[in-house]
Short mmCIF file of C-alpha atoms in Angstrom, two decimals:
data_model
loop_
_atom_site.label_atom_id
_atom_site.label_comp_id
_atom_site.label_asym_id
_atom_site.label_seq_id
_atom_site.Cartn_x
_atom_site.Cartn_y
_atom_site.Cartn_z
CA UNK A 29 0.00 0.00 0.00
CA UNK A 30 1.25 3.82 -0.55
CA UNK A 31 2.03 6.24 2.16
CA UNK A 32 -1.00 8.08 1.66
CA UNK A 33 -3.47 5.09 1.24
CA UNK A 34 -1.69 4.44 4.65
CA UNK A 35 -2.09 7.34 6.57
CA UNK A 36 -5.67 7.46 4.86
CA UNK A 37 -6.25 4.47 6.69
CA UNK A 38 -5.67 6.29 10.14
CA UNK A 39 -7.93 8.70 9.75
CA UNK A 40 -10.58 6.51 9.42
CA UNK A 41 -10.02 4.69 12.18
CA UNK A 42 -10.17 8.03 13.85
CA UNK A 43 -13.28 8.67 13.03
CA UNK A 44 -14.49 5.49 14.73
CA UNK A 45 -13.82 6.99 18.36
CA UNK A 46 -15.47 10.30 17.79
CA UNK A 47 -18.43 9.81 20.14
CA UNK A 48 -16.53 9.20 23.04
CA UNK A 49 -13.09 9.72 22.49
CA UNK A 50 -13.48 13.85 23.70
CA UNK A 51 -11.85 15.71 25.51
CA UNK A 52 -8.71 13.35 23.67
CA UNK A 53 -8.53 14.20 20.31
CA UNK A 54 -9.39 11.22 17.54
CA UNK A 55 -6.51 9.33 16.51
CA UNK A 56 -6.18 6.33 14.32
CA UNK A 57 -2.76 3.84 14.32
CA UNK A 58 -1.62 1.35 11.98
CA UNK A 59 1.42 -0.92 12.18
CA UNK A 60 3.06 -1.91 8.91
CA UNK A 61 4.93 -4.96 8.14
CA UNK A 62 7.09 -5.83 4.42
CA UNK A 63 4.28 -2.86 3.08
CA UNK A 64 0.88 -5.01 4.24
CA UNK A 65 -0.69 -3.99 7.62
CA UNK A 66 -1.08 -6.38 10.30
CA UNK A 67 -2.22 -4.33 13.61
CA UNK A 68 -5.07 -1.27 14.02
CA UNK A 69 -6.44 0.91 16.41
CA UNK A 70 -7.96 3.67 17.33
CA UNK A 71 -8.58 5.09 20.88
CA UNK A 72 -12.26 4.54 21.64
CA UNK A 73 -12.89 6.56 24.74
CA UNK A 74 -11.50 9.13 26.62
CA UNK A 75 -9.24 7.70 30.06
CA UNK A 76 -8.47 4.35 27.83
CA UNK A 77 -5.64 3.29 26.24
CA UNK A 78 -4.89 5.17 22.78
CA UNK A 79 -4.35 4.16 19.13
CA UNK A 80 -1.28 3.12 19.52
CA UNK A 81 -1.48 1.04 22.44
CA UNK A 82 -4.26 -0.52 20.90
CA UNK A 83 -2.70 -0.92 17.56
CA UNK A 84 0.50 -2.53 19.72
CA UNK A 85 -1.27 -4.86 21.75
CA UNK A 86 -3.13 -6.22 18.30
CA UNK A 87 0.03 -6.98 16.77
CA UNK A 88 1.44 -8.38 20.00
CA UNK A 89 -0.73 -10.98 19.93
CA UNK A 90 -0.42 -12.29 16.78
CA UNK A 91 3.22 -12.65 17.72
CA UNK A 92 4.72 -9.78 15.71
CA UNK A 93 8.37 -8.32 15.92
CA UNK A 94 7.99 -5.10 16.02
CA UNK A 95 11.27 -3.89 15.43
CA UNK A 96 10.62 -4.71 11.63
CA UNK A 97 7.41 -2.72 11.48
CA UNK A 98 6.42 0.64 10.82
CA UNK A 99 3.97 2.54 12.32
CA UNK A 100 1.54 5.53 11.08
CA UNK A 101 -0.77 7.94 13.05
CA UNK A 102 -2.84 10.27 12.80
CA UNK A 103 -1.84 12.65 15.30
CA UNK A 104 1.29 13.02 16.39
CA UNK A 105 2.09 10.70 19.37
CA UNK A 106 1.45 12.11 22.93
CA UNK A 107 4.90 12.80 25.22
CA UNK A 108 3.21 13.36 28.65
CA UNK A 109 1.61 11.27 31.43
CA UNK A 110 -1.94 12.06 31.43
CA UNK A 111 -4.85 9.64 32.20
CA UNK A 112 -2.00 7.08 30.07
CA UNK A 113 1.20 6.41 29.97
CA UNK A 114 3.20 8.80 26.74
CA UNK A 115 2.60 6.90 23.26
CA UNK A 116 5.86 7.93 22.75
CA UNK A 117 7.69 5.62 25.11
CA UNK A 118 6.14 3.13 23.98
CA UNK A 119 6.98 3.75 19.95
CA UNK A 120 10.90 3.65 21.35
CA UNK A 121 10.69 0.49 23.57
CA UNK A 122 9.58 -1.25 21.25
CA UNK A 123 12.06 -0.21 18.97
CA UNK A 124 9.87 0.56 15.55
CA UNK A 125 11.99 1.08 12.17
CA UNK A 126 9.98 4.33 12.03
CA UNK A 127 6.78 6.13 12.78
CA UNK A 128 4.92 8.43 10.57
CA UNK A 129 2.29 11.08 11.35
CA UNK A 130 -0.38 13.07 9.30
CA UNK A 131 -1.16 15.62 11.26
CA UNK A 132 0.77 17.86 14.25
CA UNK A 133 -0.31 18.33 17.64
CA UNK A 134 -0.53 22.13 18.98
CA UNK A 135 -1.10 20.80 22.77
CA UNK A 136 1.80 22.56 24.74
CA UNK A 137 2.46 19.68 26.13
CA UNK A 138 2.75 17.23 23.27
CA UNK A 139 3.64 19.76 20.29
CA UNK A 140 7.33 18.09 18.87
CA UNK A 141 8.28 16.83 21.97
CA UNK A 142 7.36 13.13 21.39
CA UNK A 143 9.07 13.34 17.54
CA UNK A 144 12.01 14.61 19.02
CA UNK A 145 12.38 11.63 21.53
CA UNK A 146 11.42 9.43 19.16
CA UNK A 147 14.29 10.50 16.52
CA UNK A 148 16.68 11.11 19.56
CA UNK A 149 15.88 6.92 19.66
CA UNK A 150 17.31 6.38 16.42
CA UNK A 151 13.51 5.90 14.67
CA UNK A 152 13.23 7.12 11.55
CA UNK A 153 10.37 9.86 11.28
CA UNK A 154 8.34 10.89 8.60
CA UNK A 155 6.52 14.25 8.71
CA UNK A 156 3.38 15.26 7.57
CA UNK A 157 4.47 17.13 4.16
CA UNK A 158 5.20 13.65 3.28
CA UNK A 159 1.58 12.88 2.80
CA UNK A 160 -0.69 14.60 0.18
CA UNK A 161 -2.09 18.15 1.08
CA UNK A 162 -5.61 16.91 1.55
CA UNK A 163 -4.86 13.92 4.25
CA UNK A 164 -2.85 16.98 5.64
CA UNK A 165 -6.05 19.19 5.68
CA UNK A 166 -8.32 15.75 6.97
CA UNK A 167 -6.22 14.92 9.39
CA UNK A 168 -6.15 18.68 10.83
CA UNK A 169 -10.25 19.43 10.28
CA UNK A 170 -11.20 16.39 12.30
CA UNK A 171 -9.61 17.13 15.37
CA UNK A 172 -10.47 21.32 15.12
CA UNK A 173 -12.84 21.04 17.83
CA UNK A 174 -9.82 19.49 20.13
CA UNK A 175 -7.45 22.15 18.70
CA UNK A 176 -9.27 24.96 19.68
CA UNK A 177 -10.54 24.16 23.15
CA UNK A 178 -6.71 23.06 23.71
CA UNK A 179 -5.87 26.42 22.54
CA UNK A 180 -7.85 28.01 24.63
CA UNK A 181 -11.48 28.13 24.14
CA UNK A 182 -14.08 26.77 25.92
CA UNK A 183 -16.28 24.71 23.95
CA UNK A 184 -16.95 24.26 20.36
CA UNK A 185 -20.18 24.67 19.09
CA UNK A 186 -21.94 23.22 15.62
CA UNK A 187 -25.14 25.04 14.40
CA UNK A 188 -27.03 23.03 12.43
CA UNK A 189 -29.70 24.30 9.59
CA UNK A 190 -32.00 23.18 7.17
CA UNK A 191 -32.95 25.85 4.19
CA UNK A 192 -34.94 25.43 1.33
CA UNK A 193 -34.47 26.32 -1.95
CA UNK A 194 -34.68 30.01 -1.16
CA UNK A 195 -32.42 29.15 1.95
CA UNK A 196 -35.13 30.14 4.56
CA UNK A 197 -34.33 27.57 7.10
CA UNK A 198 -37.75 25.26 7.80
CA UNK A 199 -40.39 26.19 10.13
CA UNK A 200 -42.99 23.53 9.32
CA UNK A 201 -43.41 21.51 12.61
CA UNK A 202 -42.69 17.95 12.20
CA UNK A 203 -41.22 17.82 8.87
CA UNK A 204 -38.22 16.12 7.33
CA UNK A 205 -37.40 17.66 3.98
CA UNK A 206 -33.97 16.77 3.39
CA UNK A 207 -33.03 13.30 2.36
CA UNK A 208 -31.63 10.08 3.80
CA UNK A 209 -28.07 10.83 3.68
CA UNK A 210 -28.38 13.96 5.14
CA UNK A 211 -30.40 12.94 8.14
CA UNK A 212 -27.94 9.99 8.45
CA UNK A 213 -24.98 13.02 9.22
CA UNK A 214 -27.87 14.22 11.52
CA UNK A 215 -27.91 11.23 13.88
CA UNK A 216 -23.91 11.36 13.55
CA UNK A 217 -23.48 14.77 14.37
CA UNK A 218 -25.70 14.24 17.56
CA UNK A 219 -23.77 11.51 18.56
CA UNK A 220 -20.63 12.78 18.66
CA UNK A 221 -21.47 15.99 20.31
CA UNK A 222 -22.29 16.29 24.31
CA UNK A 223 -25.37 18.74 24.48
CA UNK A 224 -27.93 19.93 21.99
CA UNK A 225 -29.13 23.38 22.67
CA UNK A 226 -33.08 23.90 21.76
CA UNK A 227 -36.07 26.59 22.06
CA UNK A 228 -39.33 25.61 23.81
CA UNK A 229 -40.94 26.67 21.02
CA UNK A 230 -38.92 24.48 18.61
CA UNK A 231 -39.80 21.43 21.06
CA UNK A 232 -43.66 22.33 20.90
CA UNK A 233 -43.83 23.05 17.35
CA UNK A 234 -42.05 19.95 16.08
CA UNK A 235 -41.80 17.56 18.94
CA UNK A 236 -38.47 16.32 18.18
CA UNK A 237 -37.03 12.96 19.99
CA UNK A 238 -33.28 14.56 19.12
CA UNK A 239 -32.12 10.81 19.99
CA UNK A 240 -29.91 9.00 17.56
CA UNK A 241 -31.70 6.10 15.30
CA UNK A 242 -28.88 4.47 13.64
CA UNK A 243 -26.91 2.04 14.24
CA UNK A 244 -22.96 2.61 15.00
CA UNK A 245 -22.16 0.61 12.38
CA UNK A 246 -24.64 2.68 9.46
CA UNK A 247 -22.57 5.60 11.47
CA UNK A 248 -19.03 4.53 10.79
CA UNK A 249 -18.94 4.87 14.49
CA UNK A 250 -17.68 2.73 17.47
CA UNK A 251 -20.19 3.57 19.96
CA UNK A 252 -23.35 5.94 19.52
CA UNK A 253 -25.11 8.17 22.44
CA UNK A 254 -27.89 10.37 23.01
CA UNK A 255 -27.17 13.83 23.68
CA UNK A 256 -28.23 15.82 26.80
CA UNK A 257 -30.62 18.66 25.93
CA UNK A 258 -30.89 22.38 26.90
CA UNK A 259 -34.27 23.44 26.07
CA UNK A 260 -33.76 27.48 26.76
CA UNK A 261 -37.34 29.45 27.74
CA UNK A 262 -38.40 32.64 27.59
CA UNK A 263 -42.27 33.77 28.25
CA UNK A 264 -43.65 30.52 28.25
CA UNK A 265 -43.21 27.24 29.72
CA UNK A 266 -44.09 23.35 29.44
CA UNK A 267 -47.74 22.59 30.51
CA UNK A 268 -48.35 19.12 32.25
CA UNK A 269 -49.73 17.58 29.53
CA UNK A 270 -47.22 19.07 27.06
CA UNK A 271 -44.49 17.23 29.51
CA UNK A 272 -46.52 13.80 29.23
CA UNK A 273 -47.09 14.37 25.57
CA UNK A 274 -43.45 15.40 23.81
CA UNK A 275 -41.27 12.85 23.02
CA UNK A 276 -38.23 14.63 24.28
CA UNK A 277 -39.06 14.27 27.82
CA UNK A 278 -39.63 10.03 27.75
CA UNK A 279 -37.25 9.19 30.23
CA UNK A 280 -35.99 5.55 28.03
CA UNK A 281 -33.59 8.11 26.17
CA UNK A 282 -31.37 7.76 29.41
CA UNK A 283 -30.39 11.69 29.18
CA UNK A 284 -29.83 14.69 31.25
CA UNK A 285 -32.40 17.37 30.63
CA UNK A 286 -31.30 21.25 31.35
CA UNK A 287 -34.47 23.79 31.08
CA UNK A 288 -32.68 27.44 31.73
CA UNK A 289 -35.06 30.69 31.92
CA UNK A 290 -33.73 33.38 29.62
CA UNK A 291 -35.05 36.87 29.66
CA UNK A 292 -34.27 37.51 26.10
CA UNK A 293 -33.74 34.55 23.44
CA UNK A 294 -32.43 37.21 20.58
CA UNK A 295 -29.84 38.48 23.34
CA UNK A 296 -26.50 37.49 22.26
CA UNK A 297 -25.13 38.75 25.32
CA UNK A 298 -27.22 36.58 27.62
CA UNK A 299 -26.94 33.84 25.86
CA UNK A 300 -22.88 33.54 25.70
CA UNK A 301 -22.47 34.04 29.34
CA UNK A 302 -25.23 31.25 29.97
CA UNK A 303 -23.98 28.74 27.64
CA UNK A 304 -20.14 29.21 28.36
CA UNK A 305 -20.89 28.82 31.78
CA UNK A 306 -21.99 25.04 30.56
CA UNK A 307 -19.91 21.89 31.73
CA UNK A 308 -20.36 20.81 28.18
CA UNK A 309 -17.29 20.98 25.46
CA UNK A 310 -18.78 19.90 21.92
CA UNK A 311 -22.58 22.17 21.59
CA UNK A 312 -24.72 21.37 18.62
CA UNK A 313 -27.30 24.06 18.18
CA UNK A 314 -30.01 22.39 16.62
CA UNK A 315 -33.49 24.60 16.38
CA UNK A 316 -35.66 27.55 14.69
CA UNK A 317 -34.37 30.32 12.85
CA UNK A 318 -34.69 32.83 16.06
CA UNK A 319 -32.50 31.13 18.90
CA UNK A 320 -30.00 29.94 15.26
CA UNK A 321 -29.19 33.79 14.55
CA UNK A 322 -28.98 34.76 18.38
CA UNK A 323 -25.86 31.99 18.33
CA UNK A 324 -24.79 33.26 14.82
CA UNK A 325 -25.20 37.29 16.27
CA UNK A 326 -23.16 36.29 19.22
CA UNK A 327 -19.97 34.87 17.20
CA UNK A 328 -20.30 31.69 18.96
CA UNK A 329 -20.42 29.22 15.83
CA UNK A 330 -17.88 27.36 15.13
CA UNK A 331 -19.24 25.14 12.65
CA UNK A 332 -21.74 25.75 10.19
CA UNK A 333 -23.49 22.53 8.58
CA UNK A 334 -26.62 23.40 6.21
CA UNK A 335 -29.00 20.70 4.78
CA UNK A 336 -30.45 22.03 1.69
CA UNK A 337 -34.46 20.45 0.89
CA UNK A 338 -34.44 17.62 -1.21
CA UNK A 339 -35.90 18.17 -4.55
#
């Protein structure tokens, strides 16, 4: 296989982890042996064992020398005791012909250090310019939502709308107008975020379940979840029968549900102090067109994903 079908390969394993693998950034291993691989991993969940590790232990037990392999990553290999022991020690003890990443870490506390220990080991190193621009660029967008909190901000938030052909985003309660393949980056979008952020009046108007109704596997994802929800209120509020009626509040969804008083929705100002107060680091915004600008209006979006209607 070539370098880049390769490192290719490690992002998506990546990808696999992405629903529980946060605060950690995704990273996906290989370990190469006379050009075929014959060990993978990824790291699955955050305070387990990384790609690496897992990608070392698979090839461990099929009795492989390691010294003659190679190994690629995604991300550049950690060099500091955290919930795990550095990746990088363990790329040196076990004495790899050489390692090759895609992308570059800019965590203080990672950023070159491992490399450098690793070369210092006599292991051969290949950089990321030695992989095509676009892995490069991958590699890099998957992991922005790690980059940036790592860098300094809080949380990362996704706000997610659905326009029609005039690119009004839909108001009709209750209705799906995009197709299958977008509602299948829907459910995978909710999974791998923490907390969705809603309007009463989105949850009365439409009645949304804002679960997650695929399978890991239709995914391309290890392990799925259901979101907590932050239903934000103005005016109004749930009645009882509303609460015994909407499918957001049937308890078999096995989620935390936040209802916060706001005095003003449209206030940018309100909102961004309420929501970066929020234990929560990945936010998808997922409602009407009101509460959508107010996050737009308050600079807050990091992400921007748009469904167009389906002809």
């Amino acid at each position: 296989m070539s370098n880049n079908k390769l490192a290719a390969r490690t992002l998506e394993l990546a990808r696999f982890g992405e629903t529980l693998a946060s605060p950690n950034p995704i990273v996906g291993a290989v370990i190469i042996l006379n050009g075929n691989i014959v060990a993978e991993g990824f790291h699955r969940k955050y305070g387990e064992v990384h790609a690496e590790v897992n990608a070392v232990n698979q090839a461990l037990s099929k009795n492989i020398d390691l010294s003659k392999c190679d190994i690629y990553v995604s991300l550049e290999p950690c060099a500091h005791h955290g919930k795990t022991p550095p990746c990088s020690e363990l790329i040196i003890k076990h004495r790899f012909k050489s390692l090759a990443y895609v992308s570059r870490d800019p965590n203080e506390k990672v950023s070159g250090k491992g490399i450098e220990a690793i070369e210092k080991a006599g292991i051969k190193i290949h950089h990321p310019d030695s992989f095509d621009i676009k892995l490069q660029q991958e590699a890099l967008e998957m992991n922005r939502a790690f980059f940036k909190i790592i860098q300094g901000k809080k949380q990362f938030i996704t706000l997610k709308k659905a326009v029609d052909h005039d690119g009004k985003m839909f108001i009709e309660p209750g209705v799906w107008k995009t197709g299958e393949a977008a509602r299948k980056q829907v459910h995978r979008i909710r999974s791998t975020h923490q907390l969705i952020v809603t309007s009463i009046r989105t949850v009365i108007a439409d009645n949304p379940q804002y679960d997650v109704r695929f399978s890991p596997e239709e995914l391309g994802l290890a392990d799925i979840r259901n979101p907590d929800i932050l239903i934000l209120k103005s005016k109004t509020d749930f009645t009882d029968q509303q609460r015994k009626a909407l499918k957001i509040f049937d308890p078999k969804y096995n989620r935390k549900i936040i209802e916060h008083q706001i005095k003003d929705i449209s206030d940018p100002v309100e909102l961004k102090i309420f929501i970066e107060s929020l234990d929560y680091q990945k936010i998808l915004v997922e409602t009407g067109p009101r509460l959508s600008e107010s996050f737009e209006n308050a600079a807050m979006v990091d992400d921007l994903i748009i469904h167009s209607a389906s002809s």
